[in-house]
Amino acid sequence: MPLHIIIGAQWGDEGKGRVTDLLAAQADIVARYSGGDNAGHTVTVSGPDGPRIFRLHLLPSGLVQPHVTGVLGHGMVINPARLLEEMTALRGLGIEISPARVKISAAAHLITPAHIALDRADEAARAADAAGEGKIGTTGRGIGPAYTDKTARRGLRAELMADAERLGDRVADQVRATNHSLEKLYGQPALDPAQVAADYTAYARDLSPYLAETSLYLHQRLSAGAVVLAEGAQGTLLDLDLGTYPFVTSSSPTSGGAFVGLGVAPRFAGRIIGVTKAFQTRVGEGPFPTEAFGEEAQRLRGTGANPWDEFGTTTGRPRRCGWLDLVLLRYALRVNGVTELVLTKLDVLSGLSTIRLCAAYQAAGQTHDELPSGPADLAPFQPVYETMPGWSEDVSGARTLADLPPAARAYVARIEELTGVPVSLISVGAERSQMVRCD
Ligand code: IMP
């Protein structure tokens, strides 16, 4: 009956999708609890005709496993147009998408074109405001404005889709209200309320069969012994409260968010699995103490020729890259209560003569193992690096710790030592089976 929670321990893009897919083999239900189509999860499965790559933004990655039921929890914000596109794409790849397999919380909130227009207009205004902190670098998917409407108690909940005509009227009202801000505040063109209403009426007809009381469903299934995986999106450092504010997303992708975003009680909690890359990346603006530049960064990022190179799954933006930051990782493990770590992309480090690891920060002549004032203001801190020897061997075929070269094992052991959390899995390639099991 446990709820195992998979969280990102960095700034997102840690590889949670492929970890969810792997662990879903032993689960009955996989549930998303926060965020929207700002997330991009990739699962690679090899078959007789070569690798099949599944890219998911809204549907839980666990759906790639045929026995799994997927839940979109009420902590999410859902763009119905994107969800329908994703459903069609997955069906095309042979995945069954039906109301029996996919359940959408009636209390999730809907994203509309008005939210997207506001997100982009606000980013442009922030970028132009010389006195402000600059833009956030959002994904432009309307996430922030949709959560703003939710907290302002004027949001459009998915339950409105049960009455398509009523949803159409509500969406038209929302577009008219937003047009005022778009035109008067941001100098942007207005949207057509009638067109948006017609589109949402059609989406509602397609999606209403998927609506469910997902909190009750999950409670009943957990009580009956089901194993549920809560699939985090984004990462701890993008959490609205716990991240590098204001350069964060507008939801709670941390483990606490899973209970709120699914309506499941904490007493069901099982393992809390923290996923981190073997190095550090970030998309969008905001502090990044261990950021690398020039050739070093390019080496970690890759050229973009491979699907696993460091370019956004959702926006295609090149990710900022750098060295693993153990100060931030320790913080993430603490606030989530992580019980085990999954280390991804160890193979990307193969071939480097040395690898750097940020063990502590330094500021004003003092060394800090922990963040003295949280993660929002990292500007005063300089990373204190340990330099470890690299390895030249190809590790992509490793399946046990003993298969890894000694220098790679030493790197993993040092991470365990500096975090106090055991590493249970290490990914050494994009394919589902390319995992080292550490037990
Ligand atoms: P938003 O979530 O689109 O509002 O973007 C806010 C910040 O979160 C920006 O820095 C985005 O780049 C970042 N972000 C949102 N979703 C993801 C994700 O799935 N991976 C990595 N960064 C993300």
Tab-separated table of C-alpha atoms and ligand atoms in Angstrom:
chain	number	residue	atom	x	y	z
A	1	MET	CA	0.000	0.000	0.000
A	2	PRO	CA	2.872	2.489	-0.227
A	3	LEU	CA	3.051	5.744	-2.109
A	4	HIS	CA	6.634	5.946	-3.394
A	5	ILE	CA	7.589	9.468	-4.400
A	6	ILE	CA	10.074	10.306	-7.153
A	7	ILE	CA	11.420	13.842	-6.922
A	8	GLY	CA	13.969	15.865	-8.852
A	9	ALA	CA	16.817	16.877	-6.525
A	10	GLN	CA	18.152	19.670	-8.782
A	11	TRP	CA	16.589	22.189	-11.216
A	12	GLY	CA	14.588	19.616	-13.161
A	13	ASP	CA	15.679	17.490	-16.131
A	14	GLU	CA	17.311	14.938	-13.813
A	15	GLY	CA	15.893	11.978	-15.749
A	16	LYS	CA	12.850	11.336	-13.551
A	17	GLY	CA	10.838	10.033	-16.507
A	18	ARG	CA	13.113	7.082	-17.189
A	19	VAL	CA	13.380	6.311	-13.454
A	20	THR	CA	9.583	6.381	-13.189
A	21	ASP	CA	9.319	4.079	-16.185
A	22	LEU	CA	11.728	1.601	-14.608
A	23	LEU	CA	10.096	1.605	-11.170
A	24	ALA	CA	6.633	1.464	-12.744
A	25	ALA	CA	7.382	-2.162	-13.637
A	26	GLN	CA	6.603	-2.916	-9.966
A	27	ALA	CA	3.782	-0.367	-9.534
A	28	ASP	CA	0.053	-0.362	-10.249
A	29	ILE	CA	-0.520	3.366	-10.626
A	30	VAL	CA	1.705	6.301	-11.592
A	31	ALA	CA	0.412	9.749	-10.646
A	32	ARG	CA	1.626	13.239	-11.591
A	33	TYR	CA	1.022	15.713	-8.777
A	34	SER	CA	2.331	19.103	-9.902
A	35	GLY	CA	3.185	21.257	-12.873
A	36	GLY	CA	1.902	21.005	-16.409
A	37	ASP	CA	3.368	20.727	-19.879
A	38	ASN	CA	6.396	22.729	-18.780
A	39	ALA	CA	7.729	19.254	-17.910
A	40	GLY	CA	9.387	17.015	-20.469
A	41	HIS	CA	9.964	13.369	-19.628
A	42	THR	CA	11.713	11.003	-22.002
A	43	VAL	CA	11.566	7.202	-21.942
A	44	THR	CA	13.654	5.153	-24.385
A	45	VAL	CA	12.747	1.507	-24.967
A	46	SER	CA	14.554	-0.678	-27.463
A	47	GLY	CA	12.491	-3.055	-29.551
A	48	PRO	CA	12.951	-5.266	-32.613
A	49	ASP	CA	12.813	-2.181	-34.892
A	50	GLY	CA	15.315	-0.133	-32.883
A	51	PRO	CA	14.800	2.303	-30.004
A	52	ARG	CA	11.385	3.863	-29.456
A	53	ILE	CA	11.470	7.262	-27.762
A	54	PHE	CA	8.423	8.383	-25.781
A	55	ARG	CA	8.263	12.081	-24.932
A	56	LEU	CA	5.735	12.962	-22.279
A	57	HIS	CA	4.742	16.358	-20.968
A	58	LEU	CA	1.463	15.804	-19.144
A	59	LEU	CA	0.713	12.092	-19.075
A	60	PRO	CA	2.633	10.132	-16.411
A	61	SER	CA	5.735	8.370	-17.776
A	62	GLY	CA	4.542	5.144	-16.129
A	63	LEU	CA	1.951	4.728	-18.889
A	64	VAL	CA	4.670	3.328	-21.142
A	65	GLN	CA	4.351	0.181	-18.967
A	66	PRO	CA	1.177	-1.529	-20.251
A	67	HIS	CA	-0.175	-2.643	-16.849
A	68	VAL	CA	-0.039	0.821	-15.251
A	69	THR	CA	-2.943	3.230	-14.666
A	70	GLY	CA	-2.018	6.917	-14.961
A	71	VAL	CA	-3.428	9.711	-12.809
A	72	LEU	CA	-3.210	13.457	-13.439
A	73	GLY	CA	-3.636	14.838	-9.933
A	74	HIS	CA	-5.319	18.044	-8.879
A	75	GLY	CA	-1.954	19.730	-8.193
A	76	MET	CA	-1.474	19.922	-11.965
A	77	VAL	CA	-2.382	22.610	-14.464
A	78	ILE	CA	-3.492	21.037	-17.724
A	79	ASN	CA	-3.570	22.471	-21.231
A	80	PRO	CA	-6.305	20.331	-22.809
A	81	ALA	CA	-5.110	20.943	-26.376
A	82	ARG	CA	-1.624	19.675	-25.486
A	83	LEU	CA	-3.036	16.732	-23.558
A	84	LEU	CA	-5.134	15.618	-26.519
A	85	GLU	CA	-2.110	15.958	-28.841
A	86	GLU	CA	-0.036	13.865	-26.457
A	87	MET	CA	-2.745	11.226	-26.188
A	88	THR	CA	-2.850	10.956	-29.992
A	89	ALA	CA	0.955	10.753	-30.227
A	90	LEU	CA	1.146	7.992	-27.622
A	91	ARG	CA	-1.662	6.012	-29.240
A	92	GLY	CA	0.376	6.229	-32.450
A	93	LEU	CA	3.250	4.574	-30.584
A	94	GLY	CA	1.006	1.716	-29.493
A	95	ILE	CA	0.154	2.911	-25.973
A	96	GLU	CA	-3.444	2.361	-24.856
A	97	ILE	CA	-5.019	5.641	-23.774
A	98	SER	CA	-8.545	5.147	-22.437
A	99	PRO	CA	-10.639	6.308	-19.453
A	100	ALA	CA	-9.901	2.941	-17.837
A	101	ARG	CA	-6.162	3.706	-17.943
A	102	VAL	CA	-5.989	7.484	-17.560
A	103	LYS	CA	-7.782	9.458	-14.857
A	104	ILE	CA	-7.819	13.255	-14.683
A	105	SER	CA	-8.618	14.895	-11.370
A	106	ALA	CA	-11.793	16.946	-11.614
A	107	ALA	CA	-10.040	19.490	-9.369
A	108	ALA	CA	-6.989	20.020	-11.628
A	109	HIS	CA	-6.872	23.451	-13.243
A	110	LEU	CA	-7.032	24.194	-16.958
A	111	ILE	CA	-4.575	26.305	-18.908
A	112	THR	CA	-6.035	28.466	-21.651
A	113	PRO	CA	-4.454	30.530	-24.463
A	114	ALA	CA	-5.047	33.557	-22.231
A	115	HIS	CA	-2.649	32.114	-19.633
A	116	ILE	CA	-0.050	31.461	-22.322
A	117	ALA	CA	-0.363	34.990	-23.730
A	118	LEU	CA	-0.018	36.447	-20.221
A	119	ASP	CA	3.033	34.279	-19.429
A	120	ARG	CA	4.823	35.491	-22.564
A	121	ALA	CA	3.749	39.123	-22.152
A	122	ASP	CA	4.925	39.135	-18.528
A	123	GLU	CA	8.293	37.651	-19.488
A	124	ALA	CA	8.760	40.325	-22.175
A	125	ALA	CA	7.859	43.044	-19.650
A	126	ARG	CA	10.277	41.662	-17.047
A	127	ALA	CA	13.060	41.517	-19.646
A	128	ALA	CA	12.437	45.166	-20.564
A	129	ASP	CA	12.309	46.356	-16.933
A	130	ALA	CA	15.850	47.604	-16.329
A	131	ALA	CA	15.215	48.107	-12.600
A	132	GLY	CA	13.775	44.612	-11.990
A	133	GLU	CA	15.365	41.195	-11.558
A	134	GLY	CA	14.939	40.386	-15.255
A	135	LYS	CA	12.937	37.611	-16.825
A	136	ILE	CA	12.430	34.203	-15.214
A	137	GLY	CA	13.068	32.287	-18.428
A	138	THR	CA	9.760	30.410	-18.190
A	139	THR	CA	8.769	27.730	-20.647
A	140	GLY	CA	6.019	30.040	-21.951
A	141	ARG	CA	3.350	27.402	-21.361
A	142	GLY	CA	1.053	29.548	-19.204
A	143	ILE	CA	2.008	27.766	-15.988
A	144	GLY	CA	2.465	30.796	-13.723
A	145	PRO	CA	-0.742	32.600	-14.788
A	146	ALA	CA	-2.799	29.377	-14.427
A	147	TYR	CA	-1.570	28.900	-10.845
A	148	THR	CA	-2.128	32.618	-10.215
A	149	ASP	CA	-5.795	32.197	-11.191
A	150	LYS	CA	-6.000	29.119	-8.968
A	151	THR	CA	-4.709	30.941	-5.901
A	152	ALA	CA	-6.847	33.987	-6.722
A	153	ARG	CA	-9.826	31.578	-6.661
A	154	ARG	CA	-10.944	32.364	-10.192
A	155	GLY	CA	-9.361	29.357	-11.940
A	156	LEU	CA	-11.071	27.003	-14.369
A	157	ARG	CA	-11.155	23.505	-12.898
A	158	ALA	CA	-11.228	20.381	-15.035
A	159	GLU	CA	-14.647	19.480	-13.597
A	160	LEU	CA	-16.098	22.225	-15.823
A	161	MET	CA	-15.447	19.903	-18.771
A	162	ALA	CA	-18.417	17.773	-17.647
A	163	ASP	CA	-20.626	20.577	-19.049
A	164	ALA	CA	-18.963	21.603	-22.314
A	165	GLU	CA	-21.237	24.589	-22.970
A	166	ARG	CA	-20.700	26.002	-19.496
A	167	LEU	CA	-16.921	25.607	-19.858
A	168	GLY	CA	-17.129	27.472	-23.177
A	169	ASP	CA	-18.908	30.378	-21.463
A	170	ARG	CA	-16.417	30.470	-18.579
A	171	VAL	CA	-13.412	30.366	-20.931
A	172	ALA	CA	-14.882	33.174	-23.059
A	173	ASP	CA	-15.294	35.278	-19.894
A	174	GLN	CA	-11.721	34.528	-18.859
A	175	VAL	CA	-10.376	35.516	-22.296
A	176	ARG	CA	-12.358	38.778	-22.260
A	177	ALA	CA	-11.012	39.631	-18.800
A	178	THR	CA	-7.444	38.813	-19.849
A	179	ASN	CA	-7.729	40.837	-23.056
A	180	HIS	CA	-8.041	43.915	-20.917
A	181	SER	CA	-4.626	43.223	-19.292
A	182	LEU	CA	-3.041	42.089	-22.535
A	183	GLU	CA	-4.002	45.251	-24.405
A	184	LYS	CA	-3.898	47.915	-21.715
A	185	LEU	CA	-1.082	46.667	-19.501
A	186	TYR	CA	1.211	44.867	-21.936
A	187	GLY	CA	0.322	46.408	-25.310
A	188	GLN	CA	-0.280	42.951	-26.771
A	189	PRO	CA	-2.996	41.868	-29.237
A	190	ALA	CA	-6.306	40.580	-27.855
A	191	LEU	CA	-7.464	36.962	-28.249
A	192	ASP	CA	-10.791	35.945	-29.811
A	193	PRO	CA	-13.088	34.775	-26.970
A	194	ALA	CA	-15.562	33.028	-29.303
A	195	GLN	CA	-12.827	31.001	-31.005
A	196	VAL	CA	-11.225	29.942	-27.717
A	197	ALA	CA	-14.653	29.030	-26.302
A	198	ALA	CA	-15.410	26.858	-29.344
A	199	ASP	CA	-12.070	25.083	-29.025
A	200	TYR	CA	-12.566	24.403	-25.300
A	201	THR	CA	-16.093	23.110	-25.860
A	202	ALA	CA	-14.638	20.554	-28.262
A	203	TYR	CA	-11.789	19.597	-25.892
A	204	ALA	CA	-14.301	19.116	-23.071
A	205	ARG	CA	-16.303	16.619	-25.137
A	206	ASP	CA	-13.135	14.579	-25.770
A	207	LEU	CA	-11.716	14.738	-22.246
A	208	SER	CA	-14.775	14.595	-19.944
A	209	PRO	CA	-14.858	10.759	-19.921
A	210	TYR	CA	-11.437	10.853	-18.204
A	211	LEU	CA	-12.580	12.973	-15.232
A	212	ALA	CA	-12.453	11.255	-11.840
A	213	GLU	CA	-12.310	11.867	-8.108
A	214	THR	CA	-8.671	10.828	-8.113
A	215	SER	CA	-8.003	11.414	-4.403
A	216	LEU	CA	-10.711	8.881	-3.507
A	217	TYR	CA	-9.534	6.506	-6.253
A	218	LEU	CA	-5.938	6.600	-4.972
A	219	HIS	CA	-7.036	6.174	-1.353
A	220	GLN	CA	-9.152	3.162	-2.204
A	221	ARG	CA	-6.442	1.542	-4.323
A	222	LEU	CA	-3.706	2.197	-1.732
A	223	SER	CA	-5.938	0.791	1.014
A	224	ALA	CA	-6.492	-2.317	-1.110
A	225	GLY	CA	-2.723	-2.860	-1.410
A	226	ALA	CA	-1.832	-1.126	-4.667
A	227	VAL	CA	1.626	0.361	-5.184
A	228	VAL	CA	1.463	3.962	-6.356
A	229	LEU	CA	4.353	6.021	-7.723
A	230	ALA	CA	4.109	9.778	-7.453
A	231	GLU	CA	6.032	11.159	-10.417
A	232	GLY	CA	7.544	14.543	-9.720
A	233	ALA	CA	8.069	17.120	-12.430
A	234	GLN	CA	10.635	19.941	-12.418
A	235	GLY	CA	12.904	19.793	-9.361
A	236	THR	CA	13.377	20.869	-5.754
A	237	LEU	CA	15.272	24.051	-6.640
A	238	LEU	CA	12.341	25.137	-8.831
A	239	ASP	CA	9.845	24.711	-5.964
A	240	LEU	CA	7.810	27.866	-5.355
A	241	ASP	CA	8.647	27.879	-1.629
A	242	LEU	CA	11.834	25.831	-1.391
A	243	GLY	CA	13.620	26.809	-4.596
A	244	THR	CA	15.772	29.657	-5.884
A	245	TYR	CA	12.923	32.203	-5.702
A	246	PRO	CA	11.908	34.080	-7.834
A	247	PHE	CA	13.587	31.882	-10.478
A	248	VAL	CA	11.232	28.990	-9.801
A	249	THR	CA	8.092	27.424	-11.198
A	250	SER	CA	4.709	28.125	-9.637
A	251	SER	CA	4.012	24.782	-7.955
A	252	SER	CA	5.457	22.422	-5.323
A	253	PRO	CA	7.437	19.657	-7.039
A	254	THR	CA	8.903	18.483	-3.703
A	255	SER	CA	7.738	15.414	-1.768
A	256	GLY	CA	5.303	17.404	0.388
A	257	GLY	CA	3.628	18.557	-2.831
A	258	ALA	CA	2.797	14.943	-3.656
A	259	PHE	CA	0.443	14.625	-0.667
A	260	VAL	CA	-1.265	17.925	-1.403
A	261	GLY	CA	-1.279	17.515	-5.182
A	262	LEU	CA	-2.780	14.028	-5.054
A	263	GLY	CA	-4.905	14.288	-1.926
A	264	VAL	CA	-3.188	11.260	-0.358
A	265	ALA	CA	-2.357	11.213	3.348
A	266	PRO	CA	1.336	11.170	4.424
A	267	ARG	CA	0.756	7.909	6.311
A	268	PHE	CA	0.888	6.104	2.955
A	269	ALA	CA	4.447	7.328	2.244
A	270	GLY	CA	6.953	4.673	1.266
A	271	ARG	CA	10.316	5.316	-0.406
A	272	ILE	CA	11.255	8.863	-1.333
A	273	ILE	CA	13.512	8.579	-4.327
A	274	GLY	CA	15.673	11.581	-5.192
A	275	VAL	CA	16.940	11.773	-8.759
A	276	THR	CA	20.083	13.752	-9.548
A	277	LYS	CA	22.360	13.932	-12.535
A	278	ALA	CA	26.022	13.129	-11.975
A	279	PHE	CA	26.590	16.804	-12.847
A	280	GLN	CA	24.421	19.919	-12.684
A	281	THR	CA	22.164	21.628	-15.243
A	282	ARG	CA	19.667	24.443	-15.303
A	283	VAL	CA	17.405	26.026	-17.953
A	284	GLY	CA	16.101	29.537	-17.548
A	285	GLU	CA	17.549	32.325	-15.492
A	286	GLY	CA	18.710	32.329	-11.867
A	287	PRO	CA	21.762	31.534	-9.754
A	288	PHE	CA	23.990	28.537	-10.533
A	289	PRO	CA	27.169	28.555	-8.389
A	290	THR	CA	28.903	25.618	-10.123
A	291	GLU	CA	28.077	26.717	-13.669
A	292	ALA	CA	30.784	25.920	-16.216
A	293	PHE	CA	31.406	27.978	-19.335
A	294	GLY	CA	33.134	27.611	-22.689
A	295	GLU	CA	34.557	24.240	-23.641
A	296	GLU	CA	33.930	22.696	-20.234
A	297	ALA	CA	30.205	23.468	-20.429
A	298	GLN	CA	30.016	22.354	-24.037
A	299	ARG	CA	31.578	19.024	-23.160
A	300	LEU	CA	28.884	18.372	-20.532
A	301	ARG	CA	26.060	19.682	-22.763
A	302	GLY	CA	26.897	17.753	-25.925
A	303	THR	CA	26.243	19.075	-29.395
A	304	GLY	CA	22.534	18.343	-29.627
A	305	ALA	CA	23.164	15.477	-32.037
A	306	ASN	CA	22.011	12.904	-29.448
A	307	PRO	CA	18.532	12.855	-27.913
A	308	TRP	CA	20.152	12.812	-24.458
A	309	ASP	CA	22.288	15.926	-25.001
A	310	GLU	CA	21.461	18.845	-22.706
A	311	PHE	CA	18.799	20.651	-24.714
A	312	GLY	CA	15.287	21.092	-23.265
A	313	THR	CA	12.706	18.383	-24.062
A	314	THR	CA	9.956	21.011	-23.911
A	315	THR	CA	11.539	24.121	-25.418
A	316	GLY	CA	14.744	22.890	-27.106
A	317	ARG	CA	16.741	25.537	-25.204
A	318	PRO	CA	20.403	24.656	-24.495
A	319	ARG	CA	20.762	23.898	-20.795
A	320	ARG	CA	23.348	25.642	-18.639
A	321	CYS	CA	25.778	22.970	-17.400
A	322	GLY	CA	28.236	22.641	-14.534
A	323	TRP	CA	29.599	20.474	-11.769
A	324	LEU	CA	27.592	18.554	-9.202
A	325	ASP	CA	26.726	20.812	-6.275
A	326	LEU	CA	26.597	18.805	-3.051
A	327	VAL	CA	25.552	21.779	-0.934
A	328	LEU	CA	22.375	22.154	-2.976
A	329	LEU	CA	21.953	18.380	-3.184
A	330	ARG	CA	22.154	17.979	0.609
A	331	TYR	CA	19.549	20.723	0.932
A	332	ALA	CA	17.242	18.946	-1.549
A	333	LEU	CA	17.646	15.583	0.181
A	334	ARG	CA	16.831	17.164	3.537
A	335	VAL	CA	13.686	19.067	2.540
A	336	ASN	CA	12.292	16.058	0.681
A	337	GLY	CA	13.309	13.393	3.221
A	338	VAL	CA	14.974	11.402	0.449
A	339	THR	CA	15.616	7.764	1.392
A	340	GLU	CA	17.668	6.799	-1.685
A	341	LEU	CA	19.403	8.515	-4.569
A	342	VAL	CA	19.303	7.689	-8.252
A	343	LEU	CA	22.308	9.068	-10.099
A	344	THR	CA	21.710	9.636	-13.813
A	345	LYS	CA	23.994	10.198	-16.806
A	346	LEU	CA	27.182	8.894	-15.209
A	347	ASP	CA	28.221	7.818	-18.732
A	348	VAL	CA	28.429	11.477	-19.836
A	349	LEU	CA	31.443	11.932	-17.537
A	350	SER	CA	33.428	9.089	-19.164
A	351	GLY	CA	36.514	10.419	-20.903
A	352	LEU	CA	37.094	13.416	-18.631
A	353	SER	CA	40.567	13.360	-17.090
A	354	THR	CA	39.297	14.988	-13.880
A	355	ILE	CA	35.849	15.617	-12.410
A	356	ARG	CA	34.958	18.424	-10.054
A	357	LEU	CA	32.563	18.122	-7.159
A	358	CYS	CA	31.374	21.068	-5.073
A	359	ALA	CA	31.590	19.874	-1.470
A	360	ALA	CA	31.013	23.204	0.294
A	361	TYR	CA	30.621	26.951	-0.287
A	362	GLN	CA	32.865	29.758	0.799
A	363	ALA	CA	31.798	33.350	1.594
A	364	ALA	CA	33.641	36.125	3.454
A	365	GLY	CA	36.415	33.749	4.488
A	366	GLN	CA	33.976	31.210	5.983
A	367	THR	CA	33.243	27.711	4.733
A	368	HIS	CA	29.612	26.533	4.643
A	369	ASP	CA	28.494	22.882	4.362
A	370	GLU	CA	24.848	23.939	4.472
A	371	LEU	CA	23.019	26.950	3.064
A	372	PRO	CA	22.988	29.479	5.908
A	373	SER	CA	20.014	31.403	4.483
A	374	GLY	CA	18.279	29.025	2.092
A	375	PRO	CA	18.715	28.738	-1.673
A	376	ALA	CA	17.223	32.045	-2.855
A	377	ASP	CA	20.355	34.168	-2.666
A	378	LEU	CA	23.386	32.184	-3.777
A	379	ALA	CA	25.304	35.189	-5.115
A	380	PRO	CA	27.695	35.579	-2.126
A	381	PHE	CA	28.956	31.984	-2.334
A	382	GLN	CA	31.951	30.545	-4.157
A	383	PRO	CA	32.054	26.777	-4.646
A	384	VAL	CA	34.784	24.817	-2.863
A	385	TYR	CA	35.697	22.039	-5.265
A	386	GLU	CA	37.175	18.616	-4.763
A	387	THR	CA	38.866	17.302	-7.872
A	388	MET	CA	38.586	13.593	-8.491
A	389	PRO	CA	40.285	11.465	-11.159
A	390	GLY	CA	38.119	10.631	-14.171
A	391	TRP	CA	37.929	7.392	-16.161
A	392	SER	CA	38.286	6.645	-19.835
A	393	GLU	CA	36.346	3.368	-20.023
A	394	ASP	CA	32.914	3.154	-21.682
A	395	VAL	CA	30.498	2.451	-18.819
A	396	SER	CA	27.335	2.065	-20.907
A	397	GLY	CA	27.338	-1.725	-20.536
A	398	ALA	CA	27.738	-1.725	-16.728
A	399	ARG	CA	24.865	-3.307	-14.809
A	400	THR	CA	26.464	-3.815	-11.377
A	401	LEU	CA	28.803	-1.626	-9.334
A	402	ALA	CA	31.594	-4.107	-9.979
A	403	ASP	CA	31.281	-3.402	-13.732
A	404	LEU	CA	32.235	0.252	-13.190
A	405	PRO	CA	35.873	1.400	-13.305
A	406	PRO	CA	37.352	2.124	-9.847
A	407	ALA	CA	37.394	5.899	-10.439
A	408	ALA	CA	33.672	5.898	-11.258
A	409	ARG	CA	32.945	3.832	-8.139
A	410	ALA	CA	35.008	6.286	-6.096
A	411	TYR	CA	32.973	9.205	-7.495
A	412	VAL	CA	29.692	7.511	-6.525
A	413	ALA	CA	31.069	6.592	-3.075
A	414	ARG	CA	32.141	10.199	-2.478
A	415	ILE	CA	28.631	11.434	-3.311
A	416	GLU	CA	27.167	8.946	-0.820
A	417	GLU	CA	29.702	10.028	1.780
A	418	LEU	CA	29.027	13.746	1.331
A	419	THR	CA	25.226	13.355	1.331
A	420	GLY	CA	24.759	10.469	3.773
A	421	VAL	CA	22.193	8.928	1.403
A	422	PRO	CA	22.742	5.617	-0.414
A	423	VAL	CA	22.739	5.509	-4.215
A	424	SER	CA	20.388	2.711	-5.360
A	425	LEU	CA	20.528	3.083	-9.147
A	426	ILE	CA	22.918	4.681	-11.631
A	427	SER	CA	22.002	5.314	-15.254
A	428	VAL	CA	24.730	4.732	-17.818
A	429	GLY	CA	22.790	5.334	-21.034
A	430	ALA	CA	19.395	6.472	-22.269
A	431	GLU	CA	17.865	3.031	-22.816
A	432	ARG	CA	15.570	1.550	-20.142
A	433	SER	CA	17.964	-1.307	-19.332
A	434	GLN	CA	21.097	0.866	-19.051
A	435	MET	CA	21.032	0.993	-15.257
A	436	VAL	CA	23.497	-0.114	-12.612
A	437	ARG	CA	21.682	-1.640	-9.634
A	438	CYS	CA	23.678	-0.967	-6.506
A	439	ASP	CA	22.288	-3.677	-4.197
B	1	IMP	P1	7.597	27.841	-15.821
B	1	IMP	O1	7.424	26.596	-15.020
B	1	IMP	O2	7.332	27.647	-17.286
B	1	IMP	O3	6.844	28.990	-15.231
B	1	IMP	O4	9.157	28.256	-15.726
B	1	IMP	C1	9.746	28.696	-14.510
B	1	IMP	C2	11.179	28.188	-14.412
B	1	IMP	O5	11.163	26.766	-14.256
B	1	IMP	C3	12.044	28.458	-15.634
B	1	IMP	O6	13.384	28.638	-15.209
B	1	IMP	C4	11.951	27.165	-16.426
B	1	IMP	O7	13.067	26.979	-17.273
B	1	IMP	C5	11.945	26.172	-15.287
B	1	IMP	N1	11.277	24.896	-15.640
B	1	IMP	C6	9.952	24.636	-15.685
B	1	IMP	N2	9.735	23.359	-16.005
B	1	IMP	C7	10.936	22.784	-16.137
B	1	IMP	C8	11.353	21.440	-16.422
B	1	IMP	O8	10.569	20.517	-16.621
B	1	IMP	N3	12.702	21.235	-16.453
B	1	IMP	C9	13.595	22.233	-16.204
B	1	IMP	N4	13.253	23.481	-15.935
B	1	IMP	C10	11.929	23.762	-15.894
